[in-house]
XYZ file of C-alpha atoms in Angstrom:
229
model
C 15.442 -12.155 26.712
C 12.726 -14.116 29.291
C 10.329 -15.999 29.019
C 7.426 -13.096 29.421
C 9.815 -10.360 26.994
C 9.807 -13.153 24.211
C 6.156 -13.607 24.502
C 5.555 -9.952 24.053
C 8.405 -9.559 21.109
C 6.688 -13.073 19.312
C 3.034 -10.894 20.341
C 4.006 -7.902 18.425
C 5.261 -9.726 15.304
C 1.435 -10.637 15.243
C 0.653 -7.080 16.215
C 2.127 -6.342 12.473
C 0.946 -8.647 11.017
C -2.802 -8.190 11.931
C -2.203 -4.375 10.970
C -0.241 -5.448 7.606
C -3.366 -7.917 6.671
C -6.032 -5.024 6.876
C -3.632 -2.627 4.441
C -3.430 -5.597 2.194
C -6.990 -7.012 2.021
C -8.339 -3.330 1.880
C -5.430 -1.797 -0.551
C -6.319 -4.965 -2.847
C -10.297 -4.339 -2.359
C -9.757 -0.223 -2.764
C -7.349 0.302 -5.610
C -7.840 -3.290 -7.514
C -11.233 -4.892 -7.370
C -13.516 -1.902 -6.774
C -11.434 -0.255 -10.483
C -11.986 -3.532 -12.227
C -15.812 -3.304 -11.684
C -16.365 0.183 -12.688
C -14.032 2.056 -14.460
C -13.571 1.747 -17.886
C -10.655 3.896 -18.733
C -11.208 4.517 -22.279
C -15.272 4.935 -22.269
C -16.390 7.615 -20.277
C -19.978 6.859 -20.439
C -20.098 3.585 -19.295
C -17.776 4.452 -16.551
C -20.775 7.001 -15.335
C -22.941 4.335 -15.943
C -21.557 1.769 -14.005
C -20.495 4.543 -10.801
C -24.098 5.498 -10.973
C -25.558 1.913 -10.743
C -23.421 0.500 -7.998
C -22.815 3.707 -6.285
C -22.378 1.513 -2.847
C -19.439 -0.382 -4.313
C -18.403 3.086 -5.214
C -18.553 4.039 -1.646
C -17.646 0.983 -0.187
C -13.924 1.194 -2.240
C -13.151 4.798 -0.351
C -14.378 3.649 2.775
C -11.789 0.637 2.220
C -9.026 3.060 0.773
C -9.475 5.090 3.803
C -9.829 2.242 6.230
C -6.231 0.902 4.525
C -4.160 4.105 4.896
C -5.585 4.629 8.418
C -3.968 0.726 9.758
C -0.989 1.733 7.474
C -0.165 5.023 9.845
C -0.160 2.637 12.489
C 1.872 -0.104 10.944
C 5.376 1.493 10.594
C 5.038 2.384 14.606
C 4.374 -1.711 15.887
C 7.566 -2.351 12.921
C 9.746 0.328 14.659
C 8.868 -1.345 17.813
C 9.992 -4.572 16.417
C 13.158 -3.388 14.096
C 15.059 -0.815 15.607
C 17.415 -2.938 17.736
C 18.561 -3.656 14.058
C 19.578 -0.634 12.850
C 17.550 2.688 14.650
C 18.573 4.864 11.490
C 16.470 3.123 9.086
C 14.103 2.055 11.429
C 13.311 5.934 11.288
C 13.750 6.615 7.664
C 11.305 3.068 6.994
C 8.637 4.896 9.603
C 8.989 8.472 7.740
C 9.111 7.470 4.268
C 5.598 5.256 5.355
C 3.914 8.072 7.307
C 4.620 10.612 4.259
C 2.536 8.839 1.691
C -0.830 8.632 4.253
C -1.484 12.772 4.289
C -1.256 12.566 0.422
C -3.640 9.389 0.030
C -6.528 11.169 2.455
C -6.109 14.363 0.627
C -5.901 12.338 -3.104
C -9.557 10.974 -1.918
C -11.189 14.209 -2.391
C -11.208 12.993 -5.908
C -13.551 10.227 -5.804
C -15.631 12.503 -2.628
C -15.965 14.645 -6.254
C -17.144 12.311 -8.495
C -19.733 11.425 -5.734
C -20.672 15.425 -5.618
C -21.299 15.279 -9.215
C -23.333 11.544 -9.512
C -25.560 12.903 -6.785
C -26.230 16.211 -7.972
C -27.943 14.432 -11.017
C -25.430 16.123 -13.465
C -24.975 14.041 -16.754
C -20.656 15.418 -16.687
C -19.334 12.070 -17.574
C -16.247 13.665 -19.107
C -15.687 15.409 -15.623
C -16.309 12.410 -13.279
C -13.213 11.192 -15.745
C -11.562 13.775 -15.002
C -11.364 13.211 -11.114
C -10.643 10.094 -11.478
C -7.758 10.422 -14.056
C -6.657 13.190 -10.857
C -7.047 9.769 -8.292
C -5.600 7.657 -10.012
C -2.270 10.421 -10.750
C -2.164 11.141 -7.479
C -1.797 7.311 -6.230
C 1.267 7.096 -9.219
C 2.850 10.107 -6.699
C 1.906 8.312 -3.622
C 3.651 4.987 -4.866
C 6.989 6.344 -4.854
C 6.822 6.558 -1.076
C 4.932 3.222 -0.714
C 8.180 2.119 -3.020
C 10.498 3.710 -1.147
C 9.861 2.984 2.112
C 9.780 -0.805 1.327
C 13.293 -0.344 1.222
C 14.387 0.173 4.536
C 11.912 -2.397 5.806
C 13.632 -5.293 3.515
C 16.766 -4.209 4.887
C 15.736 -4.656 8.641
C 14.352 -7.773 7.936
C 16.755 -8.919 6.104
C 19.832 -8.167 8.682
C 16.953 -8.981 11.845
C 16.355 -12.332 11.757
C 13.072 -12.175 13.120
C 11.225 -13.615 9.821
C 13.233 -15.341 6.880
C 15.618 -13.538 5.077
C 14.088 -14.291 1.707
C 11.080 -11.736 2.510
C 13.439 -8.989 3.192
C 14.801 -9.092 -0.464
C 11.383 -9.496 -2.097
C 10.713 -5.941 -0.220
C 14.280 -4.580 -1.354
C 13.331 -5.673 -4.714
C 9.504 -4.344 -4.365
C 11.069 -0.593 -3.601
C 12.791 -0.743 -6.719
C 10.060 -2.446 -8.823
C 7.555 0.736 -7.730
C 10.234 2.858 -8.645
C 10.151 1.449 -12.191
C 6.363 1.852 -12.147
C 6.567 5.555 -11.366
C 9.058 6.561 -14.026
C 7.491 4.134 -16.413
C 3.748 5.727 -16.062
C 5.238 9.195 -15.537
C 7.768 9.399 -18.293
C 5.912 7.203 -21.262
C 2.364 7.600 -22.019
C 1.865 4.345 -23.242
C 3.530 2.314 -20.071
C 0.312 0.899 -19.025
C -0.112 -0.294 -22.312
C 2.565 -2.885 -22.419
C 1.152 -5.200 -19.991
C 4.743 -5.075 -18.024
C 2.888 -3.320 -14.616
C 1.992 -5.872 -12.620
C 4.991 -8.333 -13.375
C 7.569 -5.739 -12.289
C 4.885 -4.937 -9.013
C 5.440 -9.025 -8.479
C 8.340 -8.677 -5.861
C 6.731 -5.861 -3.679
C 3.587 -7.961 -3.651
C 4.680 -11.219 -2.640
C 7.084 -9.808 -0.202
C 4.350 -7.626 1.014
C 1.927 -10.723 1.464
C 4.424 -13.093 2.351
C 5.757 -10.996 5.325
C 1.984 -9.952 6.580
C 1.483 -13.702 6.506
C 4.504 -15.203 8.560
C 4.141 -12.253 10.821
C 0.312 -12.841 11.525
C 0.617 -16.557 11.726
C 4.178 -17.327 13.642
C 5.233 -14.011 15.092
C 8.781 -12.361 14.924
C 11.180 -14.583 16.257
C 12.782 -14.083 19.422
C 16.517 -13.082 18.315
C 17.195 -9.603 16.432
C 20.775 -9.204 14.935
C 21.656 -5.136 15.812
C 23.274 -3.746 12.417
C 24.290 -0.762 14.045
C-alpha cells in the first residue's frame, strides 16, 4: 500500500468515525435524553403535560432520531469500504442487517408525527398520545434486533482486521448478543424493564459502539487489514 492509498485508507477510518459520532450523539439525544425529560411511563397526564409544554424538545428529539438513522444508512457503506478485504461475506451481511433496521425506524416515527397531530389539534386524548408512544417505543424493541444483530458481523471484521484494536471488536460481538437479550427480555416478560438489568446487559454494545466511533474519528483505521477469506 503507498504512501497516498494509506492516507486515503487512514482518511476513511475518520470517514466512519465522523458518521458513527452523529448516530451516537443523536441516538443518545433521540431515544435517551429527550424520554427522560418528558415521558413518564406510568402517568399519562403529566406525560401530555410535559409534551405540550416543551413541544420543541418534542420536535427537536425526531428531528435528531431522524437525523441519526439518516448518517446510519450511510455508515455501513464507508465500513464496507474499509472491511471487506477482511472477509466480503460479512462485510455484506454487517451492511444488510444495518440498512434493514433504517426503513423500519422512519416508518416507526409516524408515531411521535401522531402524538404531534393530536397536541396540536388541541385534543385533551392523553390516554391516546400514550398510546403512540407505547407503539414508538415497541417498534424501536423490533428495530433493536437488527441494530443487535448487525453489530455482529462488524465485531467480527474488526476483530480479524486489524485496523483498530481487537478489544473493540469483542465489545461489538458481545453488544449483538446483549440486544438480543434485551429483545427477548422486553418481548417475552412484562416486567423486564422493571428489574433494572437493561442498561447493564446494553453495557458491551455501548462502549464498543463509543469506543470504536472514537478511535476511528481520532486515529483512523490503520494501514494493514488481515483478509479472513
Amino acid at each position: 500500500m503507498n504512501q497516498e492509498s494509506k492516507l486515503s485508507f487512514r482518511n476513511t477510518g475518520r470517514i466512519s468515525g465522523l458518521l458513527y459520532l452523529v448516530v451516537v450523539i443523536t441516538g443518545i439525544f433521540s431515544l435517551g435524553y429527550v424520554p427522560s425529560k418528558l415521558i413518564v411511563w406510568n402517568d399519562a397526564a403529566a406525560t401530555f403535560t410535559n409534551i405540550v409544554n416543551s413541544e420543541f424538545l418534542f420536535r427537536l428529539g425526531i428531528v435528531s432520531g431522524l437525523i441519526c438513522y439518516t448518517f446510519f444508512l450511510f455508515l455501513p457503506l464507508v465500513l464496507y469500504k474499509l472491511l471487506q478485504p477482511v472477509h466480503k461475506t460479512f462485510a455484506i451481511y454487517m451492511v444488510v442487517l444495518a440498512i434493514v433496521s433504517v426503513p423500519i425506524s422512519f416508518i416507526n416515527m409516524q408515531n411521535k408525527f401522531a402524538v404531534l397531530s393530536i397536541i396540536n389539534s388541541g385534543g385533551q386524548e392523553k390516554d391516546l398520545v400514550m398510546f403512540y408512544l407505547n407503539q414508538y417505543d415497541y417498534g424501536n424493541l423490533i428495530v433493536q434486533v437488527f441494530w443487535g444483530l448487525w453489530l455482529f458481523p462488524l465485531g467480527y471484521l474488526i476483530f480479524k482486521s486489524g485496523i483498530i484494536p481487537k478489544f473493540f471488536g469483542i465489545l461489538l460481538m458481545l453488544g449483538c448478543v446483549s440486544y438480543l437479550i434485551n429483545f427477548f427480555g422486553n418481548a417475552l416478560f412484562s416486567n423486564y424493564s422493571e428489574l433494572g438489568i437493561s442498561s447493564y446487559v446494553r453495557l458491551p454494545a455501548s462502549l464498543g459502539e463509543i469506543g470504536t466511533c472514537l478511535w476511528l474519528l481520532i486515529m483512523g483505521a490503520k494501514n494493514s487489514v488481515i483478509s479472513a477469506d
